[in-house]
XYZ file of C-alpha atoms in Angstrom:
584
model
C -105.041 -41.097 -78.836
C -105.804 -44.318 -80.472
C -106.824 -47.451 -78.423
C -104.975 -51.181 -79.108
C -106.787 -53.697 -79.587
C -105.372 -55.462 -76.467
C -106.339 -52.157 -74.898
C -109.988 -52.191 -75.843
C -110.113 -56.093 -74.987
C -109.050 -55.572 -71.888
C -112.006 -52.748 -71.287
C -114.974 -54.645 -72.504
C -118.017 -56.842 -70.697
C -119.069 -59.507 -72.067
C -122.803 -61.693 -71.392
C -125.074 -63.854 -73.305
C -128.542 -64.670 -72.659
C -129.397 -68.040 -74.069
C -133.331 -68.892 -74.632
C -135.197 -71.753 -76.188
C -138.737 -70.348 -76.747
C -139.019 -72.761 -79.781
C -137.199 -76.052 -78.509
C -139.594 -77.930 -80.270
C -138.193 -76.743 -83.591
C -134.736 -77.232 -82.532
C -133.505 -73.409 -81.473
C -131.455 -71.467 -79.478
C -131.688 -68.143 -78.705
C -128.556 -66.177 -78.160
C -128.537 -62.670 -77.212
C -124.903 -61.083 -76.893
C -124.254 -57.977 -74.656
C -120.460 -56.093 -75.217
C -119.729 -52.912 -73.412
C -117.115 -50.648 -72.304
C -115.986 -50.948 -76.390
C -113.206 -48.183 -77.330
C -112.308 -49.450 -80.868
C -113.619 -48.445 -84.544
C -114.643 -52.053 -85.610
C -115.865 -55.128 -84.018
C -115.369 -58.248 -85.614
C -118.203 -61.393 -84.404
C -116.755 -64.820 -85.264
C -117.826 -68.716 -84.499
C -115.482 -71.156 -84.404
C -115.675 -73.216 -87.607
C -114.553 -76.514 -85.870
C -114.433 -77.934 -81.775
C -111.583 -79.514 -80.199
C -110.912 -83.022 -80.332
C -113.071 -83.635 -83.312
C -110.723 -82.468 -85.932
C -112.969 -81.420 -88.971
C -113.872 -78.045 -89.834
C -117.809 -78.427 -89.457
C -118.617 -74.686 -90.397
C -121.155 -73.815 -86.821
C -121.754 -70.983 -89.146
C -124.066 -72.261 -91.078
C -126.404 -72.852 -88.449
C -126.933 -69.328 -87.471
C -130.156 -67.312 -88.627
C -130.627 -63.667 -88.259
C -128.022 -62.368 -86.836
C -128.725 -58.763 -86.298
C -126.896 -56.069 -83.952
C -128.418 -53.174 -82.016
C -126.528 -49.840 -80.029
C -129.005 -47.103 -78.197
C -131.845 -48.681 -78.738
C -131.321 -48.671 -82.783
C -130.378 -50.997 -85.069
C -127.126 -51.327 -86.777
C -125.556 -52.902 -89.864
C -123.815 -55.940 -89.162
C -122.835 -57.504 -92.210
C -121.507 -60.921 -92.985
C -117.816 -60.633 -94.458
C -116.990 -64.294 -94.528
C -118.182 -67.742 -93.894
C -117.843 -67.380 -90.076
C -117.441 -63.380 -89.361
C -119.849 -60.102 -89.030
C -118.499 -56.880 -88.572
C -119.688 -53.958 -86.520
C -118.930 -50.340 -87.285
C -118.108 -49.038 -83.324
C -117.003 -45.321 -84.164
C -117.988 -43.556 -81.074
C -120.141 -46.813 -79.633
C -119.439 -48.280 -76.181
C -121.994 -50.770 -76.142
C -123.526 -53.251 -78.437
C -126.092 -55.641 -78.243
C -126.426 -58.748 -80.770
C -128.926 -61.432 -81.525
C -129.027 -64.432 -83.867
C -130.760 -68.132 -83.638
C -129.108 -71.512 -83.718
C -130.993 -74.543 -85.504
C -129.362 -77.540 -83.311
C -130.363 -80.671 -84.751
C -127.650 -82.852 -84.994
C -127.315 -85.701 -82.622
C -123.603 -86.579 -81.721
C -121.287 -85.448 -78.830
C -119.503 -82.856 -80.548
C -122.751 -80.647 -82.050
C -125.622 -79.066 -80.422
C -129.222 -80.615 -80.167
C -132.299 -79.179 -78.655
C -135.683 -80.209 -78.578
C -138.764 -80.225 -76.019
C -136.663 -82.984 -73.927
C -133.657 -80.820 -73.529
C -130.969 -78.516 -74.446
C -127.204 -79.616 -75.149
C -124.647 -76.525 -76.376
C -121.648 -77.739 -77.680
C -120.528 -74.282 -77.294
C -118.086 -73.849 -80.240
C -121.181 -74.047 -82.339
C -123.742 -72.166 -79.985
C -121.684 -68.535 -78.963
C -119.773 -65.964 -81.284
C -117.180 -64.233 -79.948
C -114.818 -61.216 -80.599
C -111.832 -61.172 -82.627
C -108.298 -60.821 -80.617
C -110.710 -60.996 -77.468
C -110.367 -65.046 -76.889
C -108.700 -64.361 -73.565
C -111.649 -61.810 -72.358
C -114.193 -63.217 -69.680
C -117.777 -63.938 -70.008
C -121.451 -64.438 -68.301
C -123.948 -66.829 -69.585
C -127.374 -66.910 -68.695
C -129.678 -69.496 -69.611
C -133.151 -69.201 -69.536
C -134.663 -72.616 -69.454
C -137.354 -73.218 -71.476
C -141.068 -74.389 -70.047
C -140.563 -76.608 -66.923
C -136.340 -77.364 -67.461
C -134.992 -76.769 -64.220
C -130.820 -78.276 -64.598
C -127.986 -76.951 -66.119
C -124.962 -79.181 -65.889
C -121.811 -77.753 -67.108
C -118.330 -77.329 -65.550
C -119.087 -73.597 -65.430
C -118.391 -71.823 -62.151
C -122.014 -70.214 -61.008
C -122.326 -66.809 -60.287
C -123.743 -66.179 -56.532
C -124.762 -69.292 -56.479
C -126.984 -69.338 -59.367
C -127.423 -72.508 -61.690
C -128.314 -70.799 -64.158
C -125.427 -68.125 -64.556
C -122.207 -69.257 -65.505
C -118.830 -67.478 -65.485
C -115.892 -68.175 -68.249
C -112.645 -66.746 -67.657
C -111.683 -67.213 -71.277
C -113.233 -68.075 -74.382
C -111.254 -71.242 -74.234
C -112.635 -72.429 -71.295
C -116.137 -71.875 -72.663
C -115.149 -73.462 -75.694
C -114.074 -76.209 -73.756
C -117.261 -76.759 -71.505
C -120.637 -77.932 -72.941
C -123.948 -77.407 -71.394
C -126.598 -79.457 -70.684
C -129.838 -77.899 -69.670
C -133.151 -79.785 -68.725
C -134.350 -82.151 -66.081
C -131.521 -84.745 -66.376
C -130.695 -87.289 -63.679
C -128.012 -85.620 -61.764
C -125.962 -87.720 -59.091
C -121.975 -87.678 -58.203
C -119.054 -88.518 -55.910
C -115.789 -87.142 -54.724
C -112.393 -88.647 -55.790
C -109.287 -87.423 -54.998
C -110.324 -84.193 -53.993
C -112.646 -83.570 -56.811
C -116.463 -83.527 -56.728
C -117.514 -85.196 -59.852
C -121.137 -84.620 -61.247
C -122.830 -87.267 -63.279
C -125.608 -85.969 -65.470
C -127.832 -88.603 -67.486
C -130.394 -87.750 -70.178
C -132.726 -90.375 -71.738
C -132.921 -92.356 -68.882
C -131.574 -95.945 -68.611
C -131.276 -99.091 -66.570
C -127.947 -97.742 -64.526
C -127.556 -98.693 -61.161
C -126.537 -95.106 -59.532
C -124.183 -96.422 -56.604
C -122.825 -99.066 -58.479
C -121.941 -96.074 -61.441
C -120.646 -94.308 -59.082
C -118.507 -96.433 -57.079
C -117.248 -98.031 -60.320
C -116.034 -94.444 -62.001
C -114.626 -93.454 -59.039
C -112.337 -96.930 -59.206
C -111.330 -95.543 -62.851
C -110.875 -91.886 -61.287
C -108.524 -93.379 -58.791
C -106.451 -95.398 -61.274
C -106.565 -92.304 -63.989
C -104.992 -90.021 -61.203
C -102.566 -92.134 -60.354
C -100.741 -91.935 -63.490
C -100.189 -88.191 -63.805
C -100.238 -87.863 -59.859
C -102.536 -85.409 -59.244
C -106.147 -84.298 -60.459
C -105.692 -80.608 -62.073
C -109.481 -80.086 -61.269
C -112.390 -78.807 -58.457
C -115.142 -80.120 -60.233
C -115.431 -82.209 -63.147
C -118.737 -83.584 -65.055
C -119.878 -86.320 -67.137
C -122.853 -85.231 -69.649
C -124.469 -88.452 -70.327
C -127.076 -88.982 -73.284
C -128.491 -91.990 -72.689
C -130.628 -93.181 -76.502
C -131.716 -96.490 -77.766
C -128.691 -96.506 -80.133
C -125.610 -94.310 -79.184
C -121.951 -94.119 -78.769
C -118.970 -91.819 -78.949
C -117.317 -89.281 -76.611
C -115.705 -85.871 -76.507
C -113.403 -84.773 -73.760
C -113.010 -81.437 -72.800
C -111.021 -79.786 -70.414
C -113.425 -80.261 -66.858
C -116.106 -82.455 -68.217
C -117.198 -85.160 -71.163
C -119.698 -86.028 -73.164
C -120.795 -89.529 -73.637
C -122.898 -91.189 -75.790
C -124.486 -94.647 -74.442
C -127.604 -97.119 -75.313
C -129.784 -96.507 -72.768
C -130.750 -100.608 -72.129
C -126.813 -101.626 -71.887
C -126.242 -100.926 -68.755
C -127.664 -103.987 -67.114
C -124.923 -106.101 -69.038
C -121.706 -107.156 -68.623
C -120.328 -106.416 -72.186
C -122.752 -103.439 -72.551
C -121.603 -101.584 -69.095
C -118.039 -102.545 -69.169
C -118.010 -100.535 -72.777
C -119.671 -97.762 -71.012
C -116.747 -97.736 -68.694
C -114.351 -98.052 -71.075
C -115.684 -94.762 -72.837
C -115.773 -93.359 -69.731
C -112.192 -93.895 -69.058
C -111.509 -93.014 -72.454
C -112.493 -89.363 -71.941
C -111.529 -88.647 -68.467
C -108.056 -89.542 -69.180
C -107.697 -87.019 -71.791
C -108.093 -84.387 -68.993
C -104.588 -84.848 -68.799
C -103.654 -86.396 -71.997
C -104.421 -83.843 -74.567
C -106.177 -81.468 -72.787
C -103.381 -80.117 -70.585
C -100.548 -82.859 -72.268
C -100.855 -82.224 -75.320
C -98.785 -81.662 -78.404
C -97.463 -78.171 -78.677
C -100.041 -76.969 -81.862
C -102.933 -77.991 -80.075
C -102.955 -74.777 -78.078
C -104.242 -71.801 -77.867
C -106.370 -72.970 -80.087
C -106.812 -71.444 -83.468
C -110.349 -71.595 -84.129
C -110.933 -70.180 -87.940
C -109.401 -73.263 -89.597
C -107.737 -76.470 -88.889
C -104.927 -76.988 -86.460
C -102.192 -79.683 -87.543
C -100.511 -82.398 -85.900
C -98.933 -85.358 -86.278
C -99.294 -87.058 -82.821
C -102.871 -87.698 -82.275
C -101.384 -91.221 -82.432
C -100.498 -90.406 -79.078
C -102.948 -88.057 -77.691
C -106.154 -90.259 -78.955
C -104.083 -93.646 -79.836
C -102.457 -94.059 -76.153
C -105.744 -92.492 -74.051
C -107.497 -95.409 -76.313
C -104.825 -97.596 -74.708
C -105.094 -96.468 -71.326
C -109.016 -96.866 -71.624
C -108.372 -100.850 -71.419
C -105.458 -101.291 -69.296
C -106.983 -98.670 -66.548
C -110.474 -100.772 -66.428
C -107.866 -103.594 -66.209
C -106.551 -101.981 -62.775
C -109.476 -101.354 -61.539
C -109.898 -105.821 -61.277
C -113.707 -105.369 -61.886
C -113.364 -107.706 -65.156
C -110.786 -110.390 -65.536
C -107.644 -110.568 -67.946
C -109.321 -112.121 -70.529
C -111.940 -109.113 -70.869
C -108.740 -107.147 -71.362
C -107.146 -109.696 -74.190
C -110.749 -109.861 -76.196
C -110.510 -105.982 -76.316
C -106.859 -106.184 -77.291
C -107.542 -108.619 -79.875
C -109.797 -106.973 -81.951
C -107.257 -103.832 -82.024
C -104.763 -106.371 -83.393
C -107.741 -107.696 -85.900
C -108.958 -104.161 -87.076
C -105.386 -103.056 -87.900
C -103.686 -106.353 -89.595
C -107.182 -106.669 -92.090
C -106.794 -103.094 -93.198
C -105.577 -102.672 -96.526
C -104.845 -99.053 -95.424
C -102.114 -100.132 -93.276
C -99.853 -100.681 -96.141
C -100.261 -97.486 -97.153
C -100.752 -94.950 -94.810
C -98.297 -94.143 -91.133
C -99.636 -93.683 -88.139
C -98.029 -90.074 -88.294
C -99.649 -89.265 -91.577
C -103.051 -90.655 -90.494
C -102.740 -87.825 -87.245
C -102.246 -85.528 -89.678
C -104.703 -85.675 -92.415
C -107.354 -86.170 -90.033
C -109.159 -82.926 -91.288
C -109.204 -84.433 -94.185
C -109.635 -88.053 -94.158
C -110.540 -89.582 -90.782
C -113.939 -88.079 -90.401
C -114.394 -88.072 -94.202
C -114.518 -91.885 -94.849
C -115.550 -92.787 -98.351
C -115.672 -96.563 -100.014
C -112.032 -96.693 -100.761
C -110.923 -95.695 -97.153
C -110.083 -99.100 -95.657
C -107.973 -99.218 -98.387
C -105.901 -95.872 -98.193
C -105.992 -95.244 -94.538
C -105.602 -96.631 -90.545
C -106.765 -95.002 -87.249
C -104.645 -92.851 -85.348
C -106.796 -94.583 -82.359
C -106.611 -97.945 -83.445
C -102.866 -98.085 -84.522
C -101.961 -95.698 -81.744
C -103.245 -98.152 -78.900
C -100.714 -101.044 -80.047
C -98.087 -98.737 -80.052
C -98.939 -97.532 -76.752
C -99.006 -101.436 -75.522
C -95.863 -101.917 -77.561
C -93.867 -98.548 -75.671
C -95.176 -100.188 -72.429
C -94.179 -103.120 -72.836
C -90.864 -102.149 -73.786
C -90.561 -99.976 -71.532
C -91.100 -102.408 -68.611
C -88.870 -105.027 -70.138
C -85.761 -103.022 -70.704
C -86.148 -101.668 -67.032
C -86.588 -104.559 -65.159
C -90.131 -103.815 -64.045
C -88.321 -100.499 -62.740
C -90.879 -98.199 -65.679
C -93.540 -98.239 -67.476
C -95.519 -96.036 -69.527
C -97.204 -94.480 -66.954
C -93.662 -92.689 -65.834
C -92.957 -91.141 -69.426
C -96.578 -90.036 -69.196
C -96.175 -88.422 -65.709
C -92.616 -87.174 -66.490
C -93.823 -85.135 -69.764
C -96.687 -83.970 -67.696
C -94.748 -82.697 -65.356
C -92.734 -81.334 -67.459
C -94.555 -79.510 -70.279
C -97.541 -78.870 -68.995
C -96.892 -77.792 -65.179
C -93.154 -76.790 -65.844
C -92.447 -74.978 -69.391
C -96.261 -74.548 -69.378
C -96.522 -75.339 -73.068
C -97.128 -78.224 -75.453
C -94.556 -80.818 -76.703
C -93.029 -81.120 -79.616
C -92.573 -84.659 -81.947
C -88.898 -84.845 -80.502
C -89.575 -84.144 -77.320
C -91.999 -86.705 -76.924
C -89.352 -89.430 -78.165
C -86.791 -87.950 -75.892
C -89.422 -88.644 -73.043
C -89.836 -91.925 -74.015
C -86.203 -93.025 -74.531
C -85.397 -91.235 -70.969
C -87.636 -94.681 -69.793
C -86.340 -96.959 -72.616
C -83.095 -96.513 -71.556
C -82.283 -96.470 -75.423
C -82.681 -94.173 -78.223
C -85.910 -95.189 -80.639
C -84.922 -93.493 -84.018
C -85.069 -97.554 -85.375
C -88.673 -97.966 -83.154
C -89.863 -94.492 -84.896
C -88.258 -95.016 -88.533
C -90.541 -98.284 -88.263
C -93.660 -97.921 -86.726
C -94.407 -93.994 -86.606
C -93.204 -92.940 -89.633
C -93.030 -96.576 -91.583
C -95.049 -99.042 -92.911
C -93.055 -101.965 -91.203
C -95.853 -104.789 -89.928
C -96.500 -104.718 -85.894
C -94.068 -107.699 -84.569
C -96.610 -108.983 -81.894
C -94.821 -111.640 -81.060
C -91.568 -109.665 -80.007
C -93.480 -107.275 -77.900
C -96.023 -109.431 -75.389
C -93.218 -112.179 -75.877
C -91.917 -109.610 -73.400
C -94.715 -110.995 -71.217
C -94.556 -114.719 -71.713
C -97.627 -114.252 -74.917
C -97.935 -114.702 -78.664
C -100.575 -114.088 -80.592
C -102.214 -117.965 -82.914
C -103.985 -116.521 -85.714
C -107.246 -119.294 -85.572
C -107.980 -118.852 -89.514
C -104.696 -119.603 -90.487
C -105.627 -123.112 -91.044
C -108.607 -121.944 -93.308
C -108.896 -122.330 -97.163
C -111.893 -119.946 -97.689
C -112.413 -118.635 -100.982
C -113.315 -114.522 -101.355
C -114.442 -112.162 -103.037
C -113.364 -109.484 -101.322
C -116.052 -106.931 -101.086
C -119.010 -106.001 -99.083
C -122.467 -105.280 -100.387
C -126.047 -103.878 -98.961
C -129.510 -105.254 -99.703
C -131.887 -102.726 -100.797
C -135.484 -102.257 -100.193
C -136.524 -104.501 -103.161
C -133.556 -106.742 -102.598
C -130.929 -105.450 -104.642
C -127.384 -106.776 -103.318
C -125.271 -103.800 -103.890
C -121.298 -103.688 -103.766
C -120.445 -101.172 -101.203
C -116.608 -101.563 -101.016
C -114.023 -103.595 -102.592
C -110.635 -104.679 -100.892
C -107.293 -103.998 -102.757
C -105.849 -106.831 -103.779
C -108.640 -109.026 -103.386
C -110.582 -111.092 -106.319
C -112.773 -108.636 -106.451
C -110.023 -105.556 -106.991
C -107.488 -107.172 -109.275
C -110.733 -108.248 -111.582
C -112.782 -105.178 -112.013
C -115.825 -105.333 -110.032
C -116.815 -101.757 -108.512
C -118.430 -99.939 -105.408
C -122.342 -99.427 -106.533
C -122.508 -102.658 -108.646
C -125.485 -104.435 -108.656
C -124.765 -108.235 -108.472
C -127.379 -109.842 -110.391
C -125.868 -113.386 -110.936
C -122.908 -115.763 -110.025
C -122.219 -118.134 -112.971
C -125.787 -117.117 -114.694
C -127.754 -118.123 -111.454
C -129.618 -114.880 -109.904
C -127.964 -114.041 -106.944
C -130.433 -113.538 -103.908
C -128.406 -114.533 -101.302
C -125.454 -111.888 -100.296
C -124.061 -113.627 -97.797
C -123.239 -116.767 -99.856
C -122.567 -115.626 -103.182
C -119.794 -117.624 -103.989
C -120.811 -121.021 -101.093
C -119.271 -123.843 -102.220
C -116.335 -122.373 -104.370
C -113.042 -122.675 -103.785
C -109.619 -120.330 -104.353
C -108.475 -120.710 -107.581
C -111.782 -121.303 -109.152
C -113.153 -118.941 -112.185
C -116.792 -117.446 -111.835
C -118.822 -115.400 -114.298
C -119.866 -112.097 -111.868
C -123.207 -110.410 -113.809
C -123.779 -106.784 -112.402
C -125.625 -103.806 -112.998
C -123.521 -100.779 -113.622
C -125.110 -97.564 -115.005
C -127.909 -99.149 -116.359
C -126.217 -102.039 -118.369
C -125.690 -105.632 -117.841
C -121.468 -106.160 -117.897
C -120.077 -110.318 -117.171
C -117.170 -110.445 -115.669
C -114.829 -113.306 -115.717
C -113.425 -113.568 -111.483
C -110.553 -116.015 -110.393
C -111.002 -116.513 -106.674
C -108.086 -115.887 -103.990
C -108.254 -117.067 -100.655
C -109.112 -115.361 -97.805
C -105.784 -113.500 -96.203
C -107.964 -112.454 -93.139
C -106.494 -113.156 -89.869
C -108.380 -113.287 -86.161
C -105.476 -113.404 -83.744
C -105.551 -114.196 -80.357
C -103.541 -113.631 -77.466
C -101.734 -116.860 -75.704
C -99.181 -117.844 -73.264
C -96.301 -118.964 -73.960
C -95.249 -122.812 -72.731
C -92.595 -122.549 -69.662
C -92.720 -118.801 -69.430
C -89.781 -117.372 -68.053
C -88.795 -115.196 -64.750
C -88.517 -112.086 -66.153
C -91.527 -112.608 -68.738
C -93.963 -113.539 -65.565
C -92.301 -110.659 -63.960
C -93.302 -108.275 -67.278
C -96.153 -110.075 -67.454
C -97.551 -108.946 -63.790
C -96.590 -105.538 -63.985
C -98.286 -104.754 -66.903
C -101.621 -106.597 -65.927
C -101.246 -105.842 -62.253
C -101.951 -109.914 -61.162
């Protein structure tokens, strides 16, 4: 009688042991224990990418000797592509396997582990079984020398730290571990015990920390309604330099500078981040569009709406830390601005939708190269003034009766806790119009899926604002490119802007710029000082070894730095608008 596959997942045990008797080189040792097997094969796969960071990273590669055991004896356990090894089981019930991970690549989405500590993004730290993702699992750390943490929002087993249950692989996929002697403090919000966990130290104030995340908690939950979780953590890695985040599913890792705590800019950032991640708890994490779900994890997983999913959390990061009244409206506007700024002096934006930019992320957002201001946006970045735009709208066209928060709750409710599935493209725009009161094919045919500019003006008009662009009054001449100064003080071209001088007249990423008009150029930051648009220059540069003059016509700038005003004599209804979307 031959066994299914469902079958023999259903039968099997599954446990890891994870070790770091070399930390100091940067390992992890995993040892995998399978029983109760009743199949012919086993398959052994690692994911090849980790959600939320949408690039296949191959975790493979990081793997050394991999090796598989049954009865005390070794078996074969060959590799049959980049990210599986396959096990002949005939007539085994149990298998043991061990390998090493090399983690030594600092960022919130990868593994690093040194003498300090031990952090296991786990899509890049445990194999697993093929067609077993929905199996449970132990983990066991052993920490190494005096470690005596493990932070993770893994349930313990009897009350042990350091043994974790999974119910799934996607929940272990989905919760990263940090073992070592971080600084581990918390509060309860809503119901929820939340665990803060710093590494690297820092000049945080603990109560204040707390106090102020559980303001964000507070506002965060009272979007959706309700907080889905027990027990959430924040994994903090506190360096000299550092930034980024990663949400997951019961927990986030954040990346901070250890010395910014202690000022305003510096800790109101921090928050930000903070707020960033925990709201994609909900949004993405159990919101989320309908392919990003189960998960598959042998190659990359398409959408088109990570304008939403990243672009609107990136909203909410600033208007929830705007609720919270611990930094005044203007805080909120500077932070505004510069998504306004970053958008309108991208090149890209001409060329590339917001729709298209969500889906060629696996190919082109965490792939930059020297043309990509000039081919691409951010889903973030472009996503976030949509958001405000939606809002906005929203609120207008209801009377103050909506906002974004209701479509947001309403699609929560109804996809995730309801139909229990992701949403589709359409039925995100049906949510949205159900608050509009309108339809927004004309909204959609412009900014999602068009290249139409962002009408600022018509959107916070809504509020009783318009944006004054303060360099419009400017007559700068440009060259439009950057460059880098070498060692031996080189000036180096490191990207050119379409349609700039620079562009239209032949001067290329990697040029050396020797001379402006036959004087040597030392100075990069005033190449061209004292020129004017319009005016013709002789650029001498480097390229491939030779000496090339080119003849350059200067343009003037077409850079903008807009900021956000009131109107004179706002009305009513726009002061009305104005407060509900602030909260004044």
């Amino acid at each position: 009688m031959s066994t299914t596959i469902s079958e023999a997942a259903a039968n099997a045990t599954i446990s890891y042991n994870v070790s770091f008797p070399e930390a100091q080189a940067h390992y992890a040792d995993i040892e995998m224990h399978i029983t109760g097997l009743k199949q012919n094969t086993l398959e052994l796969k690692m994911p090849v990418w980790t959600p939320g960071s949408y690039l296949v990273r191959e975790f493979a590669k990081n793997i050394e000797l991999f090796s598989a055991e049954a009865n005390g004896k070794a078996i074969a356990s060959p590799k049959i592509n980049k990210n599986t090894w396959q096990i002949v089981t005939k007539g085994i019930s149990a298998v043991t396997v061990k390998y090493r991970v090399y983690a030594f690549e600092l960022s919130v989405r990868t593994s690093f582990v040194d003498a300090s500590h031990g952090f296991l993004s786990t899509t890049g730290i445990f194999v697993y079984p093929a067609n077993m993702l929905h199996s449970p699992a132990n983990i066991h750390i052993t920490p190494y020398k005096n470690w005596d943490k493990v932070s993770t929002s893994l349930e313990m087993v009897n009350n042990d730290p350091f043994t974790r249950h999974s119910p799934n692989f996607d929940i272990l996929f989905d919760s990263p571990i940090e073992v070592g002697n971080q600084d581990v403090f918390g509060f309860d919000a809503s119901g929820v015990h939340y665990e803060v966990c710093m590494y690297g130290g820092g000049n945080y104030d603990k109560e204040k920390l707390s106090a102020d995340l559980h303001k964000i908690v507070d506002q965060e939950v009272a979007v959706f309604g309700e907080n889905p979780n027990k027990h959430y953590v924040f994994i903090v890695h506190n360096r000299q330099r550092n930034g980024g985040g990663l949400e997951h599913l019961s927990s986030t890792v954040l990346g901070a500078s250890r010395d910014n705590y202690a000022n305003d800019k510096g800790y109101q950032s921090f928050l930000s981040l903070a707020a960033h991640e925990h709201f994609h708890l909900w949004n993405v994490k159990r919101l989320r569009p309908i392919v990003l779900g189960p998960f598959d994890y042998d190659t990359e997983n398409y959408t088109t709406n990570l304008w939403i999913a990243e672009g609107f959390t990136e909203y909410y990061q600033g208007i929830v830390v705007r609720r919270t009244q611990l930094f005044p409206v203007e805080n909120y506007f500077d932070a505004l601005e510069s998504e306004f700024n970053t958008l309108e002096n991208l090149p890209g934006r001409n060329v590339q939708t917001v729709a298209e930019s969500s889906f060629d992320a696996w190919i082109k957002a965490y792939r930059p190269n020297e043309n990509s201001n000039n081919t691409t946006i951010s889903y973030y970045n472009k996503g976030a003034i949509i958001g405000m735009m939606l809002d906005l709208e929203i609120i207008n066209d209801s009377k103050g009766k909506y906002k974004l928060d209701d479509a947001m709750k309403y699609m929560y409710t109804q996809y995730y806790k309801t139909l229990k599935r992701g949403y589709t493209d359409a039925e995100f725009k049906a949510g949205f119009e159900k608050f509009a009161g309108k339809k927004l094919d004309d909204f959609y045919a412009k900014y999602i899926n068009g290249l139409t500019p962002v009408d600022y003006n018509k959107y916070l008009g809504y509020a009783g604002y318009k944006i004054v662009d303060e360099l419009a009054d400017k007559n700068d001449a440009t060259l439009g490119i950057t460059t880098g100064t070498t060692a031996s003080k080189k000036i180096i071209v490191t990207s050119v802007q379409r349609g700039t001088a620079g562009y239209i007249d032949g001067i290329n990423v990697n040029d050396e710029i020797t001379a402006i008009d036959g004087t040597p150029a030392t100075d990069a930051a005033n190449l061209i000082a004292g020129k004017n648009p319009g005016d013709k220059i002789q650029v001498t540069v480097t390229r491939d070894g030779q000496a090339i003059i080119l003849p350059v016509t200067l343009l003037k700038s077409t850079r903008v730095k807009y900021n956000i005003v009131s109107v004179d004599s706002p009305s009513e209804q726009q002061l009305a608008v104005r407060k509900k979307w602030l909260s004044l």
